[in-house]
Short mmCIF file of C-alpha atoms and ligand atoms in Angstrom, two decimals:
data_model
loop_
_atom_site.label_atom_id
_atom_site.label_comp_id
_atom_site.label_asym_id
_atom_site.label_seq_id
_atom_site.Cartn_x
_atom_site.Cartn_y
_atom_site.Cartn_z
CA MET O 193 -62.77 235.25 0.82
CA VAL O 194 -64.40 232.29 2.49
CA SER O 195 -62.83 229.86 0.03
CA GLU O 196 -59.30 230.96 1.04
CA ARG O 197 -59.89 230.14 4.64
CA SER O 198 -59.48 226.69 6.11
CA GLN O 199 -62.75 224.81 6.07
CA VAL O 200 -63.94 223.52 9.43
CA LEU O 201 -67.00 221.38 9.39
CA ILE O 202 -68.95 220.80 12.61
CA ALA O 203 -71.44 217.93 12.41
CA GLY O 204 -74.14 218.21 15.06
CA GLY O 205 -76.17 221.12 16.41
CA GLY O 206 -76.46 219.83 19.97
CA ILE O 207 -74.49 220.64 23.08
CA ALA O 208 -71.06 219.63 21.75
CA GLY O 209 -71.64 221.13 18.30
CA LEU O 210 -72.84 224.49 19.60
CA GLU O 211 -70.06 224.74 22.17
CA ALA O 212 -67.53 223.99 19.42
CA LEU O 213 -69.06 226.62 17.15
CA LEU O 214 -69.00 229.28 19.88
CA ALA O 215 -65.46 228.35 20.95
CA LEU O 216 -64.05 228.30 17.43
CA HIS O 217 -65.68 231.62 16.61
CA ASP O 218 -63.97 233.08 19.64
CA LEU O 219 -60.59 231.36 19.34
CA ALA O 220 -59.98 230.99 15.61
CA GLY O 221 -61.93 234.00 14.32
CA ASP O 222 -61.46 234.64 10.62
CA ARG O 223 -58.79 232.00 10.25
CA VAL O 224 -61.45 229.41 9.54
CA ALA O 225 -64.69 229.18 7.60
CA ILE O 226 -67.14 227.10 9.61
CA SER O 227 -70.05 225.01 8.34
CA LEU O 228 -72.48 223.64 10.91
CA LEU O 229 -74.41 220.56 9.83
CA ALA O 230 -77.43 219.03 11.52
CA PRO O 231 -80.53 217.21 10.28
CA GLU O 232 -82.78 219.15 12.68
CA PRO O 233 -83.28 222.93 12.32
CA ASP O 234 -83.13 223.59 16.07
CA PHE O 235 -80.89 223.21 19.08
CA SER O 236 -82.90 221.62 21.89
CA TYR O 237 -81.75 221.97 25.50
CA LYS O 238 -82.46 218.35 26.42
CA PRO O 239 -81.45 218.50 30.11
CA LEU O 240 -84.48 220.67 30.81
CA SER O 241 -86.86 218.13 29.24
CA VAL O 242 -87.26 216.53 32.70
CA GLU O 243 -89.40 219.50 33.71
CA GLU O 244 -91.84 219.17 30.84
CA PRO O 245 -94.20 216.59 32.41
CA PHE O 246 -94.64 218.92 35.38
CA SER O 247 -94.50 222.36 33.77
CA SER O 248 -96.05 221.52 30.37
CA GLN O 249 -93.27 223.69 28.90
CA PRO O 250 -91.09 222.06 26.25
CA PRO O 251 -87.32 222.50 26.75
CA GLU O 252 -85.77 225.61 25.30
CA HIS O 253 -85.19 225.52 21.54
CA ARG O 254 -83.02 227.79 19.41
CA ALA O 255 -83.07 227.90 15.61
CA LEU O 256 -79.59 226.96 14.36
CA ALA O 257 -79.52 228.93 11.09
CA PRO O 258 -79.59 232.41 12.69
CA VAL O 259 -77.11 231.34 15.37
CA ALA O 260 -74.69 230.13 12.71
CA GLU O 261 -75.18 233.30 10.67
CA GLU O 262 -74.52 235.51 13.66
CA LEU O 263 -71.27 233.65 14.31
CA GLY O 264 -70.15 233.96 10.68
CA ALA O 265 -70.79 230.29 9.92
CA ARG O 266 -73.13 228.67 7.45
CA PHE O 267 -75.80 226.22 8.47
CA VAL O 268 -76.53 223.17 6.35
CA GLN O 269 -79.63 221.25 7.43
CA ARG O 270 -78.29 217.81 6.58
CA GLY O 271 -77.02 214.80 8.46
CA ILE O 272 -73.68 213.25 7.67
CA GLU O 273 -73.73 209.65 6.51
CA ARG O 274 -70.07 208.90 6.01
CA VAL O 275 -66.63 210.43 6.32
CA LEU O 276 -64.23 209.79 3.44
CA THR O 277 -61.15 210.42 5.50
CA ASP O 278 -58.57 209.91 2.71
CA ASP O 279 -60.27 212.55 0.58
CA HIS O 280 -61.27 214.90 3.42
CA LEU O 281 -64.92 214.73 2.38
CA VAL O 282 -68.16 214.08 4.22
CA GLU O 283 -71.09 212.48 2.48
CA LEU O 284 -74.47 213.90 3.47
CA ASP O 285 -77.88 212.23 3.71
CA ASP O 286 -78.89 213.59 0.29
CA GLY O 287 -75.82 212.01 -1.33
CA SER O 288 -73.96 215.30 -1.75
CA ARG O 289 -70.43 215.79 -0.47
CA LEU O 290 -68.65 218.56 1.39
CA ALA O 291 -64.90 219.09 1.66
CA TYR O 292 -63.20 219.84 4.96
CA ASP O 293 -59.75 220.65 6.23
CA VAL O 294 -60.85 219.70 9.72
CA ALA O 295 -64.08 218.03 10.81
CA LEU O 296 -65.53 217.88 14.31
CA ILE O 297 -68.17 215.21 14.86
CA GLY O 298 -70.69 215.98 17.61
CA VAL O 299 -73.65 213.92 16.48
CA GLY O 300 -74.62 212.58 19.92
CA GLY O 301 -75.66 209.06 20.83
CA ARG O 302 -78.66 207.01 19.75
CA PRO O 303 -81.07 206.48 22.67
CA ARG O 304 -83.23 203.38 22.45
CA PRO O 305 -85.68 201.78 24.87
CA ALA O 306 -83.92 199.34 27.21
CA PHE O 307 -87.19 197.53 28.02
CA GLY O 308 -90.23 196.76 25.91
CA GLN O 309 -92.56 197.14 28.87
CA ALA O 310 -91.58 200.49 30.28
CA LEU O 311 -92.24 204.12 29.52
CA THR O 312 -88.83 205.16 28.18
CA PHE O 313 -88.12 208.83 28.85
CA ARG O 314 -86.98 209.90 25.40
CA THR O 315 -89.45 211.84 23.27
CA PRO O 316 -91.96 214.65 23.91
CA GLU O 317 -94.71 212.01 23.78
CA ASP O 318 -93.06 210.18 26.68
CA ARG O 319 -93.08 213.39 28.68
CA TRP O 320 -96.80 213.77 28.08
CA ARG O 321 -97.33 210.17 29.13
CA ILE O 322 -95.85 210.97 32.54
CA ALA O 323 -98.15 213.98 32.81
CA ALA O 324 -101.06 211.72 31.83
CA LEU O 325 -100.05 209.14 34.45
CA LEU O 326 -100.26 211.79 37.18
CA LYS O 327 -103.58 213.02 35.85
CA GLU O 328 -104.92 209.47 35.92
CA ALA O 329 -103.69 208.99 39.48
CA ALA O 330 -105.31 212.26 40.53
CA ALA O 331 -108.62 211.13 39.03
CA ASP O 332 -108.58 208.06 41.29
CA PRO O 333 -106.62 209.02 44.42
CA ASP O 334 -107.77 206.01 46.44
CA VAL O 335 -106.16 203.53 44.08
CA ARG O 336 -102.71 202.36 45.19
CA ARG O 337 -100.08 203.17 42.57
CA SER O 338 -96.40 202.27 42.63
CA VAL O 339 -94.10 203.94 40.14
CA ALA O 340 -90.69 202.38 39.45
CA PHE O 341 -87.96 204.64 38.06
CA VAL O 342 -85.31 202.51 36.40
CA VAL O 343 -81.74 203.24 35.30
CA PRO O 344 -80.78 200.55 32.77
CA ALA O 345 -77.32 199.09 33.24
CA SER O 346 -76.13 200.59 29.95
CA ASN O 347 -77.13 204.16 30.83
CA THR O 348 -74.24 206.12 32.33
CA TRP O 349 -75.93 209.41 33.20
CA PRO O 350 -78.49 208.51 35.87
CA LEU O 351 -79.21 212.01 37.18
CA PRO O 352 -82.46 212.48 35.17
CA ILE O 353 -84.11 209.48 36.87
CA TYR O 354 -83.68 211.15 40.27
CA GLU O 355 -85.11 214.37 38.89
CA LEU O 356 -88.12 212.53 37.51
CA ALA O 357 -88.67 210.62 40.76
CA LEU O 358 -88.29 213.75 42.91
CA MET O 359 -90.58 215.83 40.73
CA THR O 360 -93.17 213.04 40.46
CA GLY O 361 -93.13 212.66 44.24
CA ARG O 362 -93.45 216.40 44.64
CA ARG O 363 -96.38 216.65 42.26
CA ALA O 364 -98.07 213.64 43.88
CA ALA O 365 -97.77 215.38 47.25
CA GLU O 366 -99.24 218.57 45.80
CA LEU O 367 -102.15 216.56 44.43
CA GLY O 368 -102.63 214.77 47.76
CA LEU O 369 -101.89 211.35 46.23
CA ARG O 370 -100.93 209.55 49.41
CA LYS O 371 -101.26 206.14 47.79
CA LEU O 372 -98.69 206.85 45.08
CA SER O 373 -95.21 205.56 45.91
CA CYS O 374 -91.95 206.01 44.00
CA THR O 375 -88.93 203.67 43.95
CA VAL O 376 -85.68 204.17 42.06
CA PHE O 377 -83.92 201.02 40.75
CA THR O 378 -80.31 201.70 39.80
CA PRO O 379 -77.10 199.76 39.14
CA GLU O 380 -75.13 202.51 40.92
CA ALA O 381 -73.71 201.40 44.27
CA ALA O 382 -75.53 204.39 45.79
CA PRO O 383 -77.44 207.37 44.33
CA LEU O 384 -75.18 209.51 42.11
CA ILE O 385 -72.08 207.78 43.45
CA VAL O 386 -70.14 209.02 40.42
CA PHE O 387 -70.11 212.41 42.17
CA GLY O 388 -68.59 211.01 45.35
CA SER O 389 -69.76 210.30 48.86
CA VAL O 390 -70.83 213.82 49.88
CA ALA O 391 -73.23 214.08 46.94
CA THR O 392 -74.49 210.58 47.51
CA GLU O 393 -75.22 211.35 51.14
CA ALA O 394 -77.04 214.57 50.25
CA VAL O 395 -79.10 212.99 47.49
CA SER O 396 -79.94 209.97 49.65
CA GLU O 397 -81.05 212.29 52.43
CA LEU O 398 -83.21 214.27 50.04
CA LEU O 399 -84.81 211.11 48.66
CA ARG O 400 -85.48 209.83 52.17
CA ALA O 401 -87.04 213.15 53.16
CA ARG O 402 -89.31 213.01 50.12
CA GLY O 403 -90.31 209.40 50.81
CA ILE O 404 -88.68 208.01 47.67
CA ALA O 405 -87.30 204.50 48.08
CA VAL O 406 -84.05 203.46 46.40
CA ARG O 407 -82.87 200.01 45.35
CA ALA O 408 -79.21 200.63 44.55
CA GLY O 409 -76.73 198.11 43.16
CA VAL O 410 -79.40 196.24 41.23
CA ARG O 411 -79.83 195.48 37.56
CA VAL O 412 -83.21 195.30 35.90
CA HIS O 413 -83.69 193.06 32.88
CA GLU O 414 -86.52 191.50 30.93
CA GLY O 415 -87.50 188.03 32.11
CA ALA O 416 -87.90 185.13 29.69
CA ALA O 417 -91.56 184.80 30.67
CA GLY O 418 -92.21 188.52 30.35
CA GLY O 419 -92.09 191.14 33.07
CA LEU O 420 -89.05 192.85 34.52
CA ILE O 421 -86.65 191.02 36.82
CA VAL O 422 -84.41 192.61 39.44
CA THR O 423 -81.03 191.02 40.15
CA PRO O 424 -79.48 189.98 42.44
CA GLY O 425 -82.37 188.01 43.86
CA ASP O 426 -84.15 187.46 40.55
CA GLU O 427 -87.33 188.89 41.91
CA ARG O 428 -90.10 190.31 39.76
CA LEU O 429 -90.25 194.09 39.61
CA GLU O 430 -93.74 194.77 40.91
CA ALA O 431 -95.00 198.23 39.94
CA THR O 432 -98.10 199.69 38.38
CA ASP O 433 -95.94 201.96 36.19
CA VAL O 434 -92.31 201.73 35.07
CA ILE O 435 -90.44 204.80 33.84
CA ALA O 436 -86.95 204.08 32.49
CA LEU O 437 -84.06 206.04 31.07
CA PRO O 438 -83.04 204.90 27.59
CA ALA O 439 -80.02 202.81 26.76
CA LEU O 440 -77.53 204.71 24.61
CA GLU O 441 -75.81 203.38 21.51
CA GLY O 442 -73.07 205.03 19.50
CA PRO O 443 -73.73 206.82 16.19
CA LYS O 444 -71.60 204.39 14.12
CA ILE O 445 -70.53 206.95 11.55
CA ALA O 446 -69.33 205.11 8.45
CA GLY O 447 -65.68 205.73 7.65
CA LEU O 448 -64.73 206.49 11.26
CA PRO O 449 -63.44 204.01 13.84
CA SER O 450 -65.84 203.00 16.56
CA ASP O 451 -66.06 200.49 19.39
CA GLU O 452 -68.52 197.59 19.33
CA GLN O 453 -71.37 199.90 20.42
CA GLY O 454 -70.60 202.48 17.76
CA PHE O 455 -68.83 205.10 19.91
CA MET O 456 -65.80 206.93 18.50
CA PRO O 457 -62.47 206.66 20.36
CA ILE O 458 -60.79 210.03 20.96
CA ASP O 459 -57.59 211.25 22.59
CA GLU O 460 -57.08 214.06 25.10
CA TYR O 461 -57.46 216.75 22.41
CA ALA O 462 -60.64 215.02 21.20
CA ARG O 463 -58.93 213.82 18.00
CA VAL O 464 -60.52 210.66 16.64
CA LYS O 465 -57.91 207.97 17.08
CA GLY O 466 -56.27 206.67 13.94
CA VAL O 467 -57.73 209.35 11.65
CA ASP O 468 -56.17 212.63 10.52
CA ASP O 469 -57.98 215.94 10.92
CA VAL O 470 -61.16 214.57 12.49
CA TYR O 471 -62.20 215.40 16.04
CA ALA O 472 -65.21 214.18 17.99
CA ALA O 473 -66.97 215.37 21.14
CA GLY O 474 -69.98 214.44 23.23
CA ASP O 475 -72.20 211.42 23.65
CA GLY O 476 -70.95 209.84 20.42
CA THR O 477 -67.47 209.25 21.87
CA THR O 478 -66.17 206.38 23.99
CA PHE O 479 -65.89 208.51 27.14
CA PRO O 480 -67.80 206.40 29.66
CA ILE O 481 -70.07 209.12 31.07
CA LYS O 482 -72.40 210.65 28.48
CA GLN O 483 -73.08 214.09 29.91
CA GLY O 484 -73.54 217.58 28.48
CA GLY O 485 -70.91 219.34 30.60
CA LEU O 486 -68.31 216.77 29.58
CA ALA O 487 -69.41 217.13 25.95
CA THR O 488 -68.64 220.87 26.13
CA GLN O 489 -65.25 220.23 27.71
CA GLN O 490 -64.34 217.85 24.87
CA ALA O 491 -65.59 220.42 22.36
CA ASP O 492 -63.43 223.09 24.02
CA ALA O 493 -60.33 220.87 23.89
CA ALA O 494 -60.98 220.23 20.19
CA ALA O 495 -61.66 223.90 19.44
CA GLU O 496 -58.45 225.03 21.15
CA HIS O 497 -56.42 222.44 19.27
CA ILE O 498 -58.00 223.37 15.95
CA ALA O 499 -57.59 227.12 16.55
CA ALA O 500 -53.90 226.66 17.46
CA ARG O 501 -53.15 224.60 14.37
CA PHE O 502 -54.59 227.38 12.20
CA GLY O 503 -52.38 229.99 13.85
CA ALA O 504 -54.28 231.25 16.90
CA ASP O 505 -51.90 232.29 19.65
CA LEU O 506 -52.89 229.89 22.41
CA ASP O 507 -51.62 226.84 24.21
CA PRO O 508 -54.28 224.19 23.66
CA GLN O 509 -55.26 222.43 26.85
CA PRO O 510 -56.16 218.75 26.88
CA PHE O 511 -59.59 217.56 27.99
CA HIS O 512 -59.50 217.46 31.78
CA PRO O 513 -62.92 216.11 32.68
CA VAL O 514 -64.71 217.83 35.54
CA LEU O 515 -68.21 216.57 36.22
CA ARG O 516 -70.75 219.20 37.24
CA GLY O 517 -74.35 218.29 37.80
CA MET O 518 -77.43 220.23 38.73
CA LEU O 519 -80.30 218.19 40.10
CA LEU O 520 -83.74 219.67 39.60
CA THR O 521 -85.93 218.63 42.49
CA GLY O 522 -89.03 220.75 42.07
CA GLU O 523 -88.35 222.22 45.51
CA GLU O 524 -85.39 222.87 47.81
CA SER O 525 -81.85 223.56 46.66
CA LEU O 526 -78.61 222.10 47.90
CA SER O 527 -75.16 222.56 46.39
CA LEU O 528 -72.24 220.22 46.82
CA SER O 529 -68.73 220.13 45.49
CA HIS O 530 -66.41 217.20 45.40
CA SER O 531 -62.97 217.59 43.95
CA LEU O 532 -60.96 214.41 43.73
CA ALA O 533 -58.04 216.15 42.04
CA GLY O 534 -54.98 215.66 44.21
CA GLY O 535 -56.90 213.45 46.62
CA GLU O 536 -58.59 216.33 48.40
CA GLY O 537 -60.93 214.19 50.45
CA GLU O 538 -64.66 213.91 50.33
CA GLY O 539 -65.63 217.38 49.14
CA SER O 540 -68.04 219.80 50.72
CA ALA O 541 -71.66 220.87 50.65
CA SER O 542 -72.82 224.40 50.05
CA ALA O 543 -75.99 226.35 49.37
CA ASP O 544 -74.12 228.44 46.74
CA TYR O 545 -73.90 227.92 43.03
CA LEU O 546 -70.69 226.24 41.95
CA TRP O 547 -70.46 227.83 38.53
CA TRP O 548 -71.85 230.84 36.79
CA PRO O 549 -74.09 231.28 34.97
CA PRO O 550 -75.81 228.44 36.79
CA HIS O 551 -77.04 226.57 33.75
CA LYS O 552 -77.70 222.87 33.86
CA VAL O 553 -74.93 222.31 31.34
CA SER O 554 -71.85 224.14 32.50
CA GLY O 555 -70.25 224.79 29.10
CA ARG O 556 -67.59 227.50 29.08
CA TYR O 557 -69.24 229.15 26.08
CA LEU O 558 -72.68 227.53 25.98
CA ALA O 559 -73.84 228.54 29.47
CA PRO O 560 -73.09 232.27 29.09
CA TRP O 561 -74.49 232.18 25.57
CA LEU O 562 -77.73 230.64 26.80
CA GLU O 563 -77.82 233.09 29.68
CA GLY O 564 -77.19 236.09 27.43
CA ARG O 565 -80.23 235.22 25.38
CA ALA O 566 -82.27 233.62 28.11
CA VAL O 567 -85.91 233.29 27.22
CA HIS O 568 -86.99 233.15 30.87
CA ARG O 569 -85.19 235.30 33.38
CA ASP O 570 -87.00 234.29 36.49
CA PRO O 571 -85.10 235.29 39.63
CA GLU O 572 -87.12 232.78 41.66
CA PRO O 573 -87.09 229.60 39.60
CA PRO O 574 -89.56 226.99 40.79
CA SER O 575 -86.94 224.26 40.59
CA ARG O 576 -83.96 224.63 42.86
CA PRO O 577 -80.65 222.96 42.13
CA LEU O 578 -78.46 220.40 43.71
CA GLU O 579 -75.04 221.02 42.25
CA VAL O 580 -72.13 218.70 42.41
CA GLU O 581 -68.62 219.00 41.07
CA VAL O 582 -66.04 216.28 40.77
CA ALA O 583 -62.82 215.97 38.80
CA LEU O 584 -62.38 212.70 36.97
CA PRO O 585 -59.09 210.89 36.38
CA THR O 586 -57.10 212.45 33.55
CA GLU O 587 -55.85 209.14 32.19
CA TRP O 588 -59.36 208.21 31.01
CA HIS O 589 -58.35 208.34 27.36
CA GLU O 590 -55.88 205.51 27.78
CA GLN O 591 -58.40 203.16 29.35
CA PRO O 592 -61.78 204.85 29.12
CA MET O 593 -63.75 201.91 30.42
CA ALA O 594 -61.59 201.74 33.56
CA LEU O 595 -63.95 204.41 34.88
CA ASP O 596 -67.15 202.66 35.87
CA PRO O 597 -69.85 205.32 36.22
CA HIS O 598 -71.90 202.98 38.36
CA ARG O 599 -69.09 202.66 40.90
CA GLY O 600 -67.69 206.19 40.96
CA PRO O 601 -64.12 207.34 40.40
CA GLU O 602 -61.30 206.01 42.56
CA VAL O 603 -60.03 208.34 45.24
CA ASP O 604 -56.24 208.35 45.67
C1 FAD G 61 -83.42 213.82 30.06
C2 FAD G 61 -81.99 214.21 30.01
C3 FAD G 61 -81.45 214.98 31.03
C4 FAD G 61 -80.11 215.33 31.00
N1 FAD G 61 -79.59 216.11 32.00
C5 FAD G 61 -78.33 216.57 31.91
C6 FAD G 61 -77.81 217.48 32.87
O1 FAD G 61 -78.47 217.83 33.84
N2 FAD G 61 -76.55 217.92 32.71
C7 FAD G 61 -75.77 217.52 31.67
O2 FAD G 61 -74.64 218.00 31.57
N3 FAD G 61 -76.22 216.65 30.75
C8 FAD G 61 -77.47 216.17 30.83
N4 FAD G 61 -77.97 215.30 29.90
C9 FAD G 61 -77.05 214.75 28.88
C10 FAD G 61 -76.84 215.72 27.75
O3 FAD G 61 -78.08 216.16 27.22
C11 FAD G 61 -76.02 215.03 26.68
O4 FAD G 61 -74.86 214.50 27.25
C12 FAD G 61 -75.64 216.02 25.60
O5 FAD G 61 -76.79 216.46 24.93
C13 FAD G 61 -74.67 215.41 24.60
O6 FAD G 61 -74.34 216.37 23.67
P1 FAD G 61 -74.01 215.98 22.16
O7 FAD G 61 -73.75 217.25 21.46
O8 FAD G 61 -73.02 214.90 22.14
O9 FAD G 61 -75.35 215.32 21.62
P2 FAD G 61 -76.75 216.00 21.39
O10 FAD G 61 -76.96 217.12 22.32
O11 FAD G 61 -77.71 214.85 21.39
O12 FAD G 61 -76.69 216.61 19.93
C14 FAD G 61 -76.51 215.82 18.79
C15 FAD G 61 -76.70 216.69 17.56
O13 FAD G 61 -76.28 215.99 16.42
C16 FAD G 61 -77.28 216.03 15.42
N5 FAD G 61 -77.12 214.84 14.59
C17 FAD G 61 -77.56 213.59 14.82
N6 FAD G 61 -77.15 212.78 13.83
C18 FAD G 61 -76.44 213.54 12.96
C19 FAD G 61 -75.76 213.28 11.76
N7 FAD G 61 -75.73 212.06 11.21
N8 FAD G 61 -75.13 214.31 11.14
C20 FAD G 61 -75.13 215.56 11.68
N9 FAD G 61 -75.76 215.86 12.82
C21 FAD G 61 -76.40 214.86 13.46
C22 FAD G 61 -78.58 216.13 16.21
O14 FAD G 61 -79.63 216.62 15.40
C23 FAD G 61 -78.16 217.10 17.30
O15 FAD G 61 -78.17 218.41 16.79
C24 FAD G 61 -79.30 214.92 29.92
C25 FAD G 61 -79.84 214.16 28.88
C26 FAD G 61 -81.18 213.80 28.93
C27 FAD G 61 -81.75 213.00 27.77
#
C-alpha cells in the first residue's frame, strides 16, 4: 500500500530532480512512495540548447508523467510555493498541500538578464534571435559585424558562452562571412580556468585557431549614460551585437533558509542546513558553480542518504564534487582531464571520452537513462566534444564561497 510507505517528495523535474528520482528508484525501491512535482510537463535537456541556433533543433524533451509512472512514482504538475517544515507539508501553487516524510528540492535557479541591452541566451526566442542574426549577416556579407559574447560577473558556469562563440564563428566561416568577428568578454582569469591550466590552454588554443578573441579578467557592466562598460579601463564595449549569459538568482522558497540571493545552504549529504528532513540539489543551492553534473552528484548524495535512512543496505557517500564538462564546438574534438585530488599536477589531454555514456551532463543515473532512450543515435555527431574533468575541494560546504569559479580551484 502506497500510504504505508514513507512519502518522498521531489520538487523539480530538471536535472537534479530526475537524477534523484532515478537514484531513489534504484536505491530505495519499494521502501518509499515518490511524488515528483514540477510546474512544467516536460524535462528539457538545457545544455543542448546551445546547438539550437545552428541546428534549428530544440533541445531534447521528455514528458515527466510517463517517466514517473514507469519508475513507480506519481507526477503532480504543480510548483511548490512554500515548505511548512514543522508540519512536514509543502504548499503548492494552487493552494493545496502535500505531506512528506522527506522532501528533496531541485527547483533550479532563476535566470534573469544581466544587461538591458544584450541578447540574453535564455529562452527559445533568444536562440532564434541568434539564428536571425546570422541570417541577417549572411544577407549583407560586406557589412562589418562584431559580436561580443559576455559572461556576466554573477554567472558561474561560463562554458555555454564559449560554445556559442565557437559555433557562431564556425557558422560564419561556413557562410563566408569574413567581416564577422567574435570576442568573448569574461571575468575568468583565463578561458574555463575553473577546469585548470591544461583545459585553459586547450580552449585558448582552440579559440585562437578559430579566430575568436578573448578579453579575460574583465567585468562588463551597464554605464550610467547607457551602453556597456568594460572594467578595468572603463572603456565602452563596442560591438554591433552583444550576446550574454544570464545572471542566476536563487529560487527563494518560502519556509526554507536561503542566502541573500535566494540559494539554499546544504551540507555534504545535500541536507538543507537548519531544517529536518529536507534536502536540496542543483542550481538552487549555495554551491558556487551552477552546473548539471554537480547537480546530479548532489542529488545522488541526497538519494543515498534518504535510501539508507529508510533501510536500504548502503553506506551513503557525501557529495564529492567532480566537475566534468563537454564543450560543443561545432567541429573538432579534444578531451582533457584534470584531477586536483591529492595534488596530482596539471592533468592531461586526451582524444578519448572521459566518461560513458558521453552525455553533456555526466549524471550517474541520468546519462545512461538518456542514452538508453536516446532519440538520436548518430555515431558521427556533428558537434565534437572537449571534455574536462576536475575534482573540487571537498570542504566546499563549510565555506562554499571560498571557491571562486572565476579564479579556479586552488592546487595543493
Ligand atoms: C545554455 C546552457 C548550457 C549548459 N551547459 C551545461 C553543460 O554542458 N554541462 C552541465 O553539466 N551543465 C550545463 N548547464 C547547466 C545545467 O543545465 C544546470 O546546472 C542544471 O540544469 C541544474 O539542474 P537543476 O535540476 O538544479 O535545475 P533545472 O534543470 O533548471 O530544473 C529545475 C526544475 O524545477 C522545476 N521548478 C521550478 N520551480 C519550481 C517550483 N516552485 N516547484 C517545483 N518545481 C519547480 C522546473 O520546471 C524544472 O523542472 C547549462 C545550462 C545552460 C542554460
